[in-house]
Tab-separated table of C-alpha atoms and ligand atoms in Angstrom:
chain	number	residue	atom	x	y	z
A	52	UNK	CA	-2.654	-8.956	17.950
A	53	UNK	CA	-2.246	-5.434	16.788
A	54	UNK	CA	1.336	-3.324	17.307
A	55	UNK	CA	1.282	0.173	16.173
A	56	UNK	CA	4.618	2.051	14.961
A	57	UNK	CA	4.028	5.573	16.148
A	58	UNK	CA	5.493	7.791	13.559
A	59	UNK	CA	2.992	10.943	13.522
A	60	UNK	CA	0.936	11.261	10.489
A	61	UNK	CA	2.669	8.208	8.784
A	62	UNK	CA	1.992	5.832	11.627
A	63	UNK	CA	0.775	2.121	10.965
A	64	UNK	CA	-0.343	-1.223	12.134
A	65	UNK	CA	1.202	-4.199	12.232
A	66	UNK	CA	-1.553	-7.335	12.505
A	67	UNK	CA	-0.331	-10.284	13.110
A	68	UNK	CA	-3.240	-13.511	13.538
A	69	UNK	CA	-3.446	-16.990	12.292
A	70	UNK	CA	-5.273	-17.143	8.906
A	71	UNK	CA	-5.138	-13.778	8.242
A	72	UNK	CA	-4.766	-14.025	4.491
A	73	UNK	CA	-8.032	-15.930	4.489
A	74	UNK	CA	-9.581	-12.797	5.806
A	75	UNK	CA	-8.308	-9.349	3.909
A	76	UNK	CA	-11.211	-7.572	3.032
A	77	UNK	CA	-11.255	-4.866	5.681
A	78	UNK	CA	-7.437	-4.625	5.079
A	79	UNK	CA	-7.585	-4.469	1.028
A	80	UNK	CA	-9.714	-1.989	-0.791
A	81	UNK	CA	-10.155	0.001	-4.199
A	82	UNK	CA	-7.562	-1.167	-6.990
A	83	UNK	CA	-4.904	-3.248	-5.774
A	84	UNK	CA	-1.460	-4.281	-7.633
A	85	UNK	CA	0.206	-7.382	-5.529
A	86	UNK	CA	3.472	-8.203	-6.185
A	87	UNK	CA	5.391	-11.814	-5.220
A	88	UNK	CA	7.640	-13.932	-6.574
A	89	UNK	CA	6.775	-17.444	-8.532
A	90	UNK	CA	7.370	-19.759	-5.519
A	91	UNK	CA	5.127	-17.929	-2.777
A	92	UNK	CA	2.553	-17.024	-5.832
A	93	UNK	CA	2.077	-21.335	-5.821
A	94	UNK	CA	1.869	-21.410	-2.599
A	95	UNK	CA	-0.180	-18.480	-1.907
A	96	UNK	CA	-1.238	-16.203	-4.824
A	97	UNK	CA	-4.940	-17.668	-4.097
A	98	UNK	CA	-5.425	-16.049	-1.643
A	99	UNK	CA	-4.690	-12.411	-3.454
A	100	UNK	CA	-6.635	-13.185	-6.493
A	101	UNK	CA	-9.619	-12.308	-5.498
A	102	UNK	CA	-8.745	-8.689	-4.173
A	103	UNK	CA	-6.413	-8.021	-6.713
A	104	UNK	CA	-6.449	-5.845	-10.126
A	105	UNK	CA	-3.557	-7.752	-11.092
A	106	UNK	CA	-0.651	-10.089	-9.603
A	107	UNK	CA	3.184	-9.284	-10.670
A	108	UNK	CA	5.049	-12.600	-10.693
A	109	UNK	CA	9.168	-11.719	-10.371
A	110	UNK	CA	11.534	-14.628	-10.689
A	111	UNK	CA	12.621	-16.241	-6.618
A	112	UNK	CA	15.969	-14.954	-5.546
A	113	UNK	CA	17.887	-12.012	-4.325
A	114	UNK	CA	19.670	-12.029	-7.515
A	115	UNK	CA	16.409	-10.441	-9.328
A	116	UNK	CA	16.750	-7.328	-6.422
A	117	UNK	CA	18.021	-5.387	-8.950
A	118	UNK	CA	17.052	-2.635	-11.502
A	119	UNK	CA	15.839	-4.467	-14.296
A	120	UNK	CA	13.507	-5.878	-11.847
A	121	UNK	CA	12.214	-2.690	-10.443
A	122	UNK	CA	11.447	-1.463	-14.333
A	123	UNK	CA	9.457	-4.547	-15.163
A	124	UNK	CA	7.302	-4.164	-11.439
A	125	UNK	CA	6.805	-0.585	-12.472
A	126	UNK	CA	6.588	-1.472	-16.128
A	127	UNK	CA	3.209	-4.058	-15.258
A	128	UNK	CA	1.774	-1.325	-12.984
A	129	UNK	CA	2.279	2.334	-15.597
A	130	UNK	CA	0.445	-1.038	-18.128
A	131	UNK	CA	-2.304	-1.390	-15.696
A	132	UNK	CA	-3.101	2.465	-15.380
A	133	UNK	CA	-2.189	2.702	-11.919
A	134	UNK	CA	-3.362	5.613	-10.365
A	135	UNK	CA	-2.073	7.674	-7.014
A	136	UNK	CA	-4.619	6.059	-4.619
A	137	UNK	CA	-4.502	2.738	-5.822
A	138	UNK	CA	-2.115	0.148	-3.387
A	139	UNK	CA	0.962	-2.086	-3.839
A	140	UNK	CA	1.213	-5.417	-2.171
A	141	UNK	CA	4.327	-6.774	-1.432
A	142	UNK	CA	3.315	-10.578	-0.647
A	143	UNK	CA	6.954	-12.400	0.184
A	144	UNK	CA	9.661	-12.318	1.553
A	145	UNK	CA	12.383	-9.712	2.316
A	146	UNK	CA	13.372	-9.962	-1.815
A	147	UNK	CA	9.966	-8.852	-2.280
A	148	UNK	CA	9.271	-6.170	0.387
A	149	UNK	CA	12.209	-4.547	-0.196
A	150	UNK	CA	11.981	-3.790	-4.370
A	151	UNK	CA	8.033	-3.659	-4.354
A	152	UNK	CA	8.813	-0.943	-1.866
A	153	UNK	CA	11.159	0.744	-3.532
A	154	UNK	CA	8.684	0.398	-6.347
A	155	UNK	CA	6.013	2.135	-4.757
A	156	UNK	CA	7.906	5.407	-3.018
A	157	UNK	CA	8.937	6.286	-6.507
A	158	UNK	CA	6.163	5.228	-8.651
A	159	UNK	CA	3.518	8.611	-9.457
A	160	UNK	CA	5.985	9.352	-6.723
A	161	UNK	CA	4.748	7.206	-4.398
A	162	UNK	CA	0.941	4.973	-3.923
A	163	UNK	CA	0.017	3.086	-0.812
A	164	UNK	CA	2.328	0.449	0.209
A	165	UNK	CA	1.114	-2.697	2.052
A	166	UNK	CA	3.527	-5.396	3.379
A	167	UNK	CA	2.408	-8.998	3.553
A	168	UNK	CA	5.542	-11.154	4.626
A	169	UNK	CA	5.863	-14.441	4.362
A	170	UNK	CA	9.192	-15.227	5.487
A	171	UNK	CA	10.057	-15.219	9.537
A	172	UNK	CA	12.936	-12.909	8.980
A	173	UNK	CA	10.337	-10.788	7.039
A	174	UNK	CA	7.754	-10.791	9.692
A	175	UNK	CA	9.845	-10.215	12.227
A	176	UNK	CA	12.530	-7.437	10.335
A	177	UNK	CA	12.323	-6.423	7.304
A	178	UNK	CA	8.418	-5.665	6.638
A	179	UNK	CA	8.742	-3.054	9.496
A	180	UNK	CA	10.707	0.299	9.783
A	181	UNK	CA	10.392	1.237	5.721
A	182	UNK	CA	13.504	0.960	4.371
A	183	UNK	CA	12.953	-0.241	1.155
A	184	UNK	CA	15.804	-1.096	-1.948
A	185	UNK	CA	17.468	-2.634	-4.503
A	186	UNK	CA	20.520	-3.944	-5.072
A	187	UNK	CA	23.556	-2.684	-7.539
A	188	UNK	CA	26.496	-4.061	-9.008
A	189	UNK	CA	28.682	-1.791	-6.412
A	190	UNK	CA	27.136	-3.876	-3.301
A	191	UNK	CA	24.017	-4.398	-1.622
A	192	UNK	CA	21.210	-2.025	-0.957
A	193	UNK	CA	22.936	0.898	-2.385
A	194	UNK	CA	19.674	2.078	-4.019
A	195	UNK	CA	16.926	2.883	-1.928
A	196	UNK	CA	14.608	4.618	0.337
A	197	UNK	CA	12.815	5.317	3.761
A	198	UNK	CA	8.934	4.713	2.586
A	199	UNK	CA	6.767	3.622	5.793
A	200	UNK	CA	3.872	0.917	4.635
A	201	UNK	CA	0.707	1.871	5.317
A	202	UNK	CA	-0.242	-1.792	7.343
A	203	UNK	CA	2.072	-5.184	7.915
A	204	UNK	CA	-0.371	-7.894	7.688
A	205	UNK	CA	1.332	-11.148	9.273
A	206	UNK	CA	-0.224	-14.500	9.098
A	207	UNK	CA	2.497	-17.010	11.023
A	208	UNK	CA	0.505	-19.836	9.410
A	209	UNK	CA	2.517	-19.235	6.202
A	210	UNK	CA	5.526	-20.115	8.423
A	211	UNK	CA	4.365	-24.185	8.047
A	212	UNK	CA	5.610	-24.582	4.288
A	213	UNK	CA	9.160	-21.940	5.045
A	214	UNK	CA	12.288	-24.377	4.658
A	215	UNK	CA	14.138	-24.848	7.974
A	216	UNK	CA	16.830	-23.091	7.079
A	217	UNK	CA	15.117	-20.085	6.105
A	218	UNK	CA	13.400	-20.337	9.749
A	219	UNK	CA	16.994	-20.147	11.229
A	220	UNK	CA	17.513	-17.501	9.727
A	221	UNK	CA	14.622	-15.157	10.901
A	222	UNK	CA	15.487	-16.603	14.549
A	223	UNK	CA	18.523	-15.086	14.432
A	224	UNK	CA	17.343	-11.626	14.203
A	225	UNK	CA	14.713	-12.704	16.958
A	226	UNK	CA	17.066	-13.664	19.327
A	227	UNK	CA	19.246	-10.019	18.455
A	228	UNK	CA	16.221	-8.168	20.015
A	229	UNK	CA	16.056	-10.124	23.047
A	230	UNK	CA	19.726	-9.215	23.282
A	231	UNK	CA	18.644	-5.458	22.759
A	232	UNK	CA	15.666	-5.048	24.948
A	233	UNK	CA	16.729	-2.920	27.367
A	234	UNK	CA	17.932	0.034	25.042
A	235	UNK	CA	15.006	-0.597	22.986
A	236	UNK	CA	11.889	-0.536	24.904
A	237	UNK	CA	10.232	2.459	27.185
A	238	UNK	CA	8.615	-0.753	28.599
A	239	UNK	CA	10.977	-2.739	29.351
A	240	UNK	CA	9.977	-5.434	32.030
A	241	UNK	CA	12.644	-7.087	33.991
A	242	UNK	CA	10.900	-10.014	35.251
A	243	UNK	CA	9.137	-11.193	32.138
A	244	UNK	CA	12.236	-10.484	29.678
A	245	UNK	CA	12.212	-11.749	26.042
A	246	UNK	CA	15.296	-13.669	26.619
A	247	UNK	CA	13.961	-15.452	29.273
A	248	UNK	CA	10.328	-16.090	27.167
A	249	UNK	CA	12.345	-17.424	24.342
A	250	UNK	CA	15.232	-19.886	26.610
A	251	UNK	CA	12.057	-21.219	28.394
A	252	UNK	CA	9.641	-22.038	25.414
A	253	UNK	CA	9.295	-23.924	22.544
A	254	UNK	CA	9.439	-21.512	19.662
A	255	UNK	CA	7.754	-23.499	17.467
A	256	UNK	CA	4.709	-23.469	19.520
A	257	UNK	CA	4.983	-19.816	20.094
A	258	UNK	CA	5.457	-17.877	16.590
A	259	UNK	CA	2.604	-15.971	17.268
A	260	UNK	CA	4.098	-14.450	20.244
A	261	UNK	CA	7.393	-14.321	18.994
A	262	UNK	CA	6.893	-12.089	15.877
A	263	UNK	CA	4.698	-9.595	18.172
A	264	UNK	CA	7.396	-8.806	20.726
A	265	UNK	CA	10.023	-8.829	17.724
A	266	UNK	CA	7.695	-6.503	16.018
A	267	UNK	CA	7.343	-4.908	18.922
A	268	UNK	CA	11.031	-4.143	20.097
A	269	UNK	CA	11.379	-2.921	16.190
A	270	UNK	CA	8.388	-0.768	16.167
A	271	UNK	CA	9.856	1.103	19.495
A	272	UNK	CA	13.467	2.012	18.160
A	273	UNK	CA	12.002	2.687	14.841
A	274	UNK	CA	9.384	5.456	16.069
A	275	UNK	CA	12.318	6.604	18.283
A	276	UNK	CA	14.774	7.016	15.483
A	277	UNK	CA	13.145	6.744	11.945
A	278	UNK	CA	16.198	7.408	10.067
A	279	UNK	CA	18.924	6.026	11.696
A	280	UNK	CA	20.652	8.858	12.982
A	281	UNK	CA	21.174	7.286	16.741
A	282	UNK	CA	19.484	5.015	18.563
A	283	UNK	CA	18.680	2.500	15.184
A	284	UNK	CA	21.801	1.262	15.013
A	285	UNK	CA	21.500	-0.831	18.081
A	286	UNK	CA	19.524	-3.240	15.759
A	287	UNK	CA	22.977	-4.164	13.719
A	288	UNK	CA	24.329	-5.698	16.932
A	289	UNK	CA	26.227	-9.067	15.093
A	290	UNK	CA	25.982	-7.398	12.109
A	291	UNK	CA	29.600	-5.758	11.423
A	292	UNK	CA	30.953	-9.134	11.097
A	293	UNK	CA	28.073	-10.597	9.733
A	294	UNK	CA	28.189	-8.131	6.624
A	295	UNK	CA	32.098	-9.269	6.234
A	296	UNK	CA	30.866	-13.034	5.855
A	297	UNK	CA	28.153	-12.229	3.877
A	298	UNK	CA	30.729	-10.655	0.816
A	299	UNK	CA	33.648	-13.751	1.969
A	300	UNK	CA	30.824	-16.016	0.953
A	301	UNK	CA	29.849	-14.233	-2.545
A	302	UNK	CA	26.367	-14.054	-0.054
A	303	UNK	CA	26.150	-18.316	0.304
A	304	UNK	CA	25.201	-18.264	3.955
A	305	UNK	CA	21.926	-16.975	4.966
A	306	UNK	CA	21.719	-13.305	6.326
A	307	UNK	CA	20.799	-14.805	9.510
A	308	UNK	CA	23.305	-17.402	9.723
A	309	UNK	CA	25.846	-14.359	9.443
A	310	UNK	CA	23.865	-12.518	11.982
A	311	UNK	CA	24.290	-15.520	14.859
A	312	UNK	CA	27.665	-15.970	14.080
A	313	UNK	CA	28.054	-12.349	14.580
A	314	UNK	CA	25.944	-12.274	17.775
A	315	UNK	CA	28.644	-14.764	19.328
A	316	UNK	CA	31.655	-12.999	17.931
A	317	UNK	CA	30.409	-9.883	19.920
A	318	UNK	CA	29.403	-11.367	23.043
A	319	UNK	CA	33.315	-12.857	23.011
A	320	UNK	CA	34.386	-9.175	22.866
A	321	UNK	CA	31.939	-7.578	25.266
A	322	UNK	CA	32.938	-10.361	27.670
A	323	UNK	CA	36.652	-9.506	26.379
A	324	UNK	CA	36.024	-5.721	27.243
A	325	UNK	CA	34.911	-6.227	30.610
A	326	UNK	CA	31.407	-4.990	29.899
A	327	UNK	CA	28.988	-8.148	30.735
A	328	UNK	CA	29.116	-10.896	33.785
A	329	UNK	CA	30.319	-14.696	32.349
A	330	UNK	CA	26.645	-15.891	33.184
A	331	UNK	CA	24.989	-13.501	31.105
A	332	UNK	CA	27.363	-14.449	28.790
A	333	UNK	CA	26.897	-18.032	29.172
A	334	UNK	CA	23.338	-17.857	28.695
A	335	UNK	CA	23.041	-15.446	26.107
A	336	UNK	CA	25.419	-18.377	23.991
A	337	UNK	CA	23.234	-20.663	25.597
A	338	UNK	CA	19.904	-19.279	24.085
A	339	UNK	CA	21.505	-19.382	20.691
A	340	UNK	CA	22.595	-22.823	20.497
A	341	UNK	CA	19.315	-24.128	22.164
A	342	UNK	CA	17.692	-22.624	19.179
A	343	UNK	CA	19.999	-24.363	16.822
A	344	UNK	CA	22.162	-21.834	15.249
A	345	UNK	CA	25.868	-22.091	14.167
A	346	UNK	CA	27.911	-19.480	16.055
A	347	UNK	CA	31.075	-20.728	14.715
A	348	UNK	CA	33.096	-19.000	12.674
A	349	UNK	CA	34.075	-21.097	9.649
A	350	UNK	CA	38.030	-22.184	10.071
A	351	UNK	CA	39.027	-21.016	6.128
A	352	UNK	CA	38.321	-17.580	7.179
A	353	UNK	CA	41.672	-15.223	8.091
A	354	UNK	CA	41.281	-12.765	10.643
A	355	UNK	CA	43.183	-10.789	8.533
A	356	UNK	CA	40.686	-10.516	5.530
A	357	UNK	CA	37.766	-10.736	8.335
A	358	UNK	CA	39.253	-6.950	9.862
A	359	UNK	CA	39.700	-5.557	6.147
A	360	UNK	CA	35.931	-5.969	5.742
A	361	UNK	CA	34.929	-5.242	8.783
A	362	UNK	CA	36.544	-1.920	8.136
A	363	UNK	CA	34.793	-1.335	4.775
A	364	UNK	CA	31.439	-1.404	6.122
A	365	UNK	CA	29.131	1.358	5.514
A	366	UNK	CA	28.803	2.083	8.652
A	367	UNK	CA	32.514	2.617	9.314
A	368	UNK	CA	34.639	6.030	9.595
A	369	UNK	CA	38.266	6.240	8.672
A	370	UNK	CA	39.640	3.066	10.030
A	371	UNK	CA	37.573	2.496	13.017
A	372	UNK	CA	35.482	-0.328	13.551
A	373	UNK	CA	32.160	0.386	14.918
A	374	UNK	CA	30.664	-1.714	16.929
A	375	UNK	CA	27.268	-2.259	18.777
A	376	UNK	CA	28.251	-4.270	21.849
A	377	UNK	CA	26.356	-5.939	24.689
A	378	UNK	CA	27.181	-4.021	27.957
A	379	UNK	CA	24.707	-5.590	30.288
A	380	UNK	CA	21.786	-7.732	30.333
A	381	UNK	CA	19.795	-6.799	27.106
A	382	UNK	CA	21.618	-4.092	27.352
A	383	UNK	CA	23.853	-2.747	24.756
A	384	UNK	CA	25.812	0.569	23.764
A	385	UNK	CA	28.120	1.823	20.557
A	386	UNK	CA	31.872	0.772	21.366
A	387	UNK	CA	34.372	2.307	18.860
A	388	UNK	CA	37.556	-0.275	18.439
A	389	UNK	CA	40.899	0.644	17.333
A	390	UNK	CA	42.491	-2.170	18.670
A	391	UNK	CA	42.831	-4.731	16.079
A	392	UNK	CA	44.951	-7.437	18.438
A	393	UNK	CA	41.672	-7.942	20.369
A	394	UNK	CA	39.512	-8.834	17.848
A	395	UNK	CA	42.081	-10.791	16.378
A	396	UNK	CA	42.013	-12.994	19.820
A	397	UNK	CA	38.899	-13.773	19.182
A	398	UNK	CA	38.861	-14.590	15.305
A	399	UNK	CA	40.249	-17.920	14.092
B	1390	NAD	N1	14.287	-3.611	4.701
B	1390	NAD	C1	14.889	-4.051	5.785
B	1390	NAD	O1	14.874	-3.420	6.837
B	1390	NAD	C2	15.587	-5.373	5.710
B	1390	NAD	C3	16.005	-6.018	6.884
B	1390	NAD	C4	16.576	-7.279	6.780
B	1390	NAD	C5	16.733	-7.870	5.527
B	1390	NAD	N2	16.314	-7.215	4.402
B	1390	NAD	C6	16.438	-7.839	3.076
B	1390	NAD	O2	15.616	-8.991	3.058
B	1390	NAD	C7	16.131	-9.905	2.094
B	1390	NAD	C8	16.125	-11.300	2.672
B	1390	NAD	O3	14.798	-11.654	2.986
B	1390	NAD	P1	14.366	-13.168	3.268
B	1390	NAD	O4	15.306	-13.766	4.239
B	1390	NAD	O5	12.925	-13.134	3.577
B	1390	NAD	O6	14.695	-13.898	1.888
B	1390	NAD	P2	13.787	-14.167	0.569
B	1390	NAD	O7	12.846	-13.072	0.342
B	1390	NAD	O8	14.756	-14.496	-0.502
B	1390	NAD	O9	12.975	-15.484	0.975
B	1390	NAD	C9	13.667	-16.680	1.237
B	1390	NAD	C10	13.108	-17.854	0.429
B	1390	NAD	O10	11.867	-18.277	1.021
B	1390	NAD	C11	10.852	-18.365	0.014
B	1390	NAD	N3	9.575	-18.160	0.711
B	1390	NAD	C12	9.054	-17.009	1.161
B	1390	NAD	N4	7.963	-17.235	1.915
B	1390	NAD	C13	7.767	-18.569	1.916
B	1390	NAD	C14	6.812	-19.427	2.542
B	1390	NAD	N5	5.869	-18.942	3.358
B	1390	NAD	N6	6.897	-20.765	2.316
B	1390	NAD	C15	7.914	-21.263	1.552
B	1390	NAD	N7	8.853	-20.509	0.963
B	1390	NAD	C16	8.778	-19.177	1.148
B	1390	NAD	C17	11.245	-17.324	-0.982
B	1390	NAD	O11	10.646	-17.560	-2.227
B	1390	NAD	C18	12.772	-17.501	-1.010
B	1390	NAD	O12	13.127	-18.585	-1.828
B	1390	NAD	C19	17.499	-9.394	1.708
B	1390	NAD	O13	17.435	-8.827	0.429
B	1390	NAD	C20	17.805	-8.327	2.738
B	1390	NAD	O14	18.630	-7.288	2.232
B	1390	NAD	C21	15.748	-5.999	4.474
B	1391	ZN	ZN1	19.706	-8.270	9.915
């Protein structure tokens, strides 16, 4: 399957087919640099060796997103003599796409880019779109940059040796674009809807098909809005409280165990608001659980703390918080709150 992101002269593919990695050739050529990390370089560096001029091993964690980790990537490839047309592989997950990115828009001020991820949250989010970063001691992603790959290559096979709960975790954002359709796609199809592909079939049968209407949902708000400026930010729907759970937990849940929680919390206050029908509602929490992910918000957490970081998140302005809110079926719109006692109803 083939999805392209339209973005004029720095448009792309994204392939995604079973085995894919056993077959790069027409996808890798001259000299290429691939950079992973030492767990999917066991489990998959093979597979690269023979295409590449060299493999950068970084140490497994979002701990090493950092600077010292971008010098020693670019360190190994200024070593190596890399030249302007030469390419950068990111093979990994979104640890690795997002620094080996970052690596390559900056270094000879930017070589070809490749993603290969190996994670679903990867495949499905993070490989596509080009933002790329690192992170800093003042938070997360502070350092970074809009640098479009020049292919995704997806093989879901890598999926079979992913830990369950990192599998959770790319669902999460999954099930976020079948809540954001509607806004997101010219081509939207009411009767064959992704929330009604994914509350009817096994996903685990279906990964394949899942990651290219993901992809595909991404690739259409992205060419619409490359730079966040407007219609991009429908993809943080769940993600305002997400991001506050994320720093409450010094970062121990997943990303996408924040994001499901945070799908939940806003379907309470769209449903709160007025601005969705109980049965959508009912399904939409439906579809989550019947994938398996928590929605609860755990009981230690005050509401109180919960608001103050809600209202610190980057994408707040003086005091507001802004949400993305469902207002239909895979529908959603922006929804500026003031009105703390309402979220507060629906916090623990
Ligand atoms: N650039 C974007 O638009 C964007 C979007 C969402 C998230 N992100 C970033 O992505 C990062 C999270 O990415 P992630 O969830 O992929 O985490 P990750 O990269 O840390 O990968 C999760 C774990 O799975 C392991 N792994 C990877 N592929 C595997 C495989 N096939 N089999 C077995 N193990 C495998 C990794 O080594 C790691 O231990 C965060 O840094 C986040 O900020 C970026
Ligand atoms: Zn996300």
């Amino acid at each position: 399957m083939k999805i392209d992101v339209n973005l004029g002269d720095r448009s792309y593919p994204i392939i995604i087919q079973n085995n894919l990695l056993q077959n790069l050739d027409e996808y890798l050529r001259g000299n290429v640099f691939v950079v992973t990390n030492t767990t999917v370089n066991k489990l998959y560096g093979k597979y690269l060796k023979k295409h590449a001029k060299k493999i950068i091993v970084i140490k497994d964690g979002e701990k090493y997103k950092n600077l010292a980790t971008f010098e020693y990537i670019s360190n190994q490839l200024l070593a190596s003599k890399i030249e302007r047309k030469d390419t950068i592989v990111a093979l990994g997950g979104g640890v690795v796409g997002d620094i080996t990115g970052y690596v390559a828009s900056s270094v000879l001020r930017g070589v070809n880019f490749i993603q290969i991820p190996t994670t679903l949250l990867a495949q499905v989010d993070s490989s596509v779109g080009g933002k790329v970063a690192v992170n800093t001691k003042y938070g997360k992603n502070l350092l970074g940059a809009f640098y479009q790959p020049k292919c995704v290559l997806i093989d879901p096979n890598v999926l079979k040796t992913l830990p369950e709960r990192q599998i959770k975790t790319g669902l999460a954002e999954v099930v976020k674009y079948a809540f954001i359709e509607k806004t997101a796609c010219n081509t939207f199809d009411e009767s064959f809807t992704f929330f009604d592909f994914l509350s009817t079939k096994d996903y685990k049968q279906n990964y394949e098909n899942i990651i290219a209407r993901s992809c595909q949902i991404k690739a259409d708000v992205v060419s619409a809005d490359e730079h966040e400026s407007n219609l991009r930010a429908i993809l943080n729907l769940g993600h305002t409280l997400c991001h506050a759970l994320e720093k409450l937990t010094n970062f121990k849940i997943t990303h996408g165990e924040g994001v499901s929680i945070g799908l939940k919390f806003i379907f309470d206050l769209s449903l709160k608001l007025g601005l969705i029908e109980k049965e959508y509602y009912e399904n939409a929490i439906q579809l989550l659980n019947s994938l398996g992910l928590k929605t609860d918000i755990p009981r230690a957490f005050k509401a109180d703390k919960i608001i103050e970081l809600m209202k610190s998140d980057k994408k707040v302005v003086a005091g507001e918080i802004n949400f993305v809110v469902p207002c239909g079926k895979y529908d959603v719109m922006r929804k500026v709150l003031q009105d703390e006692l309402l979220i507060k109803e629906i916090l623990p």
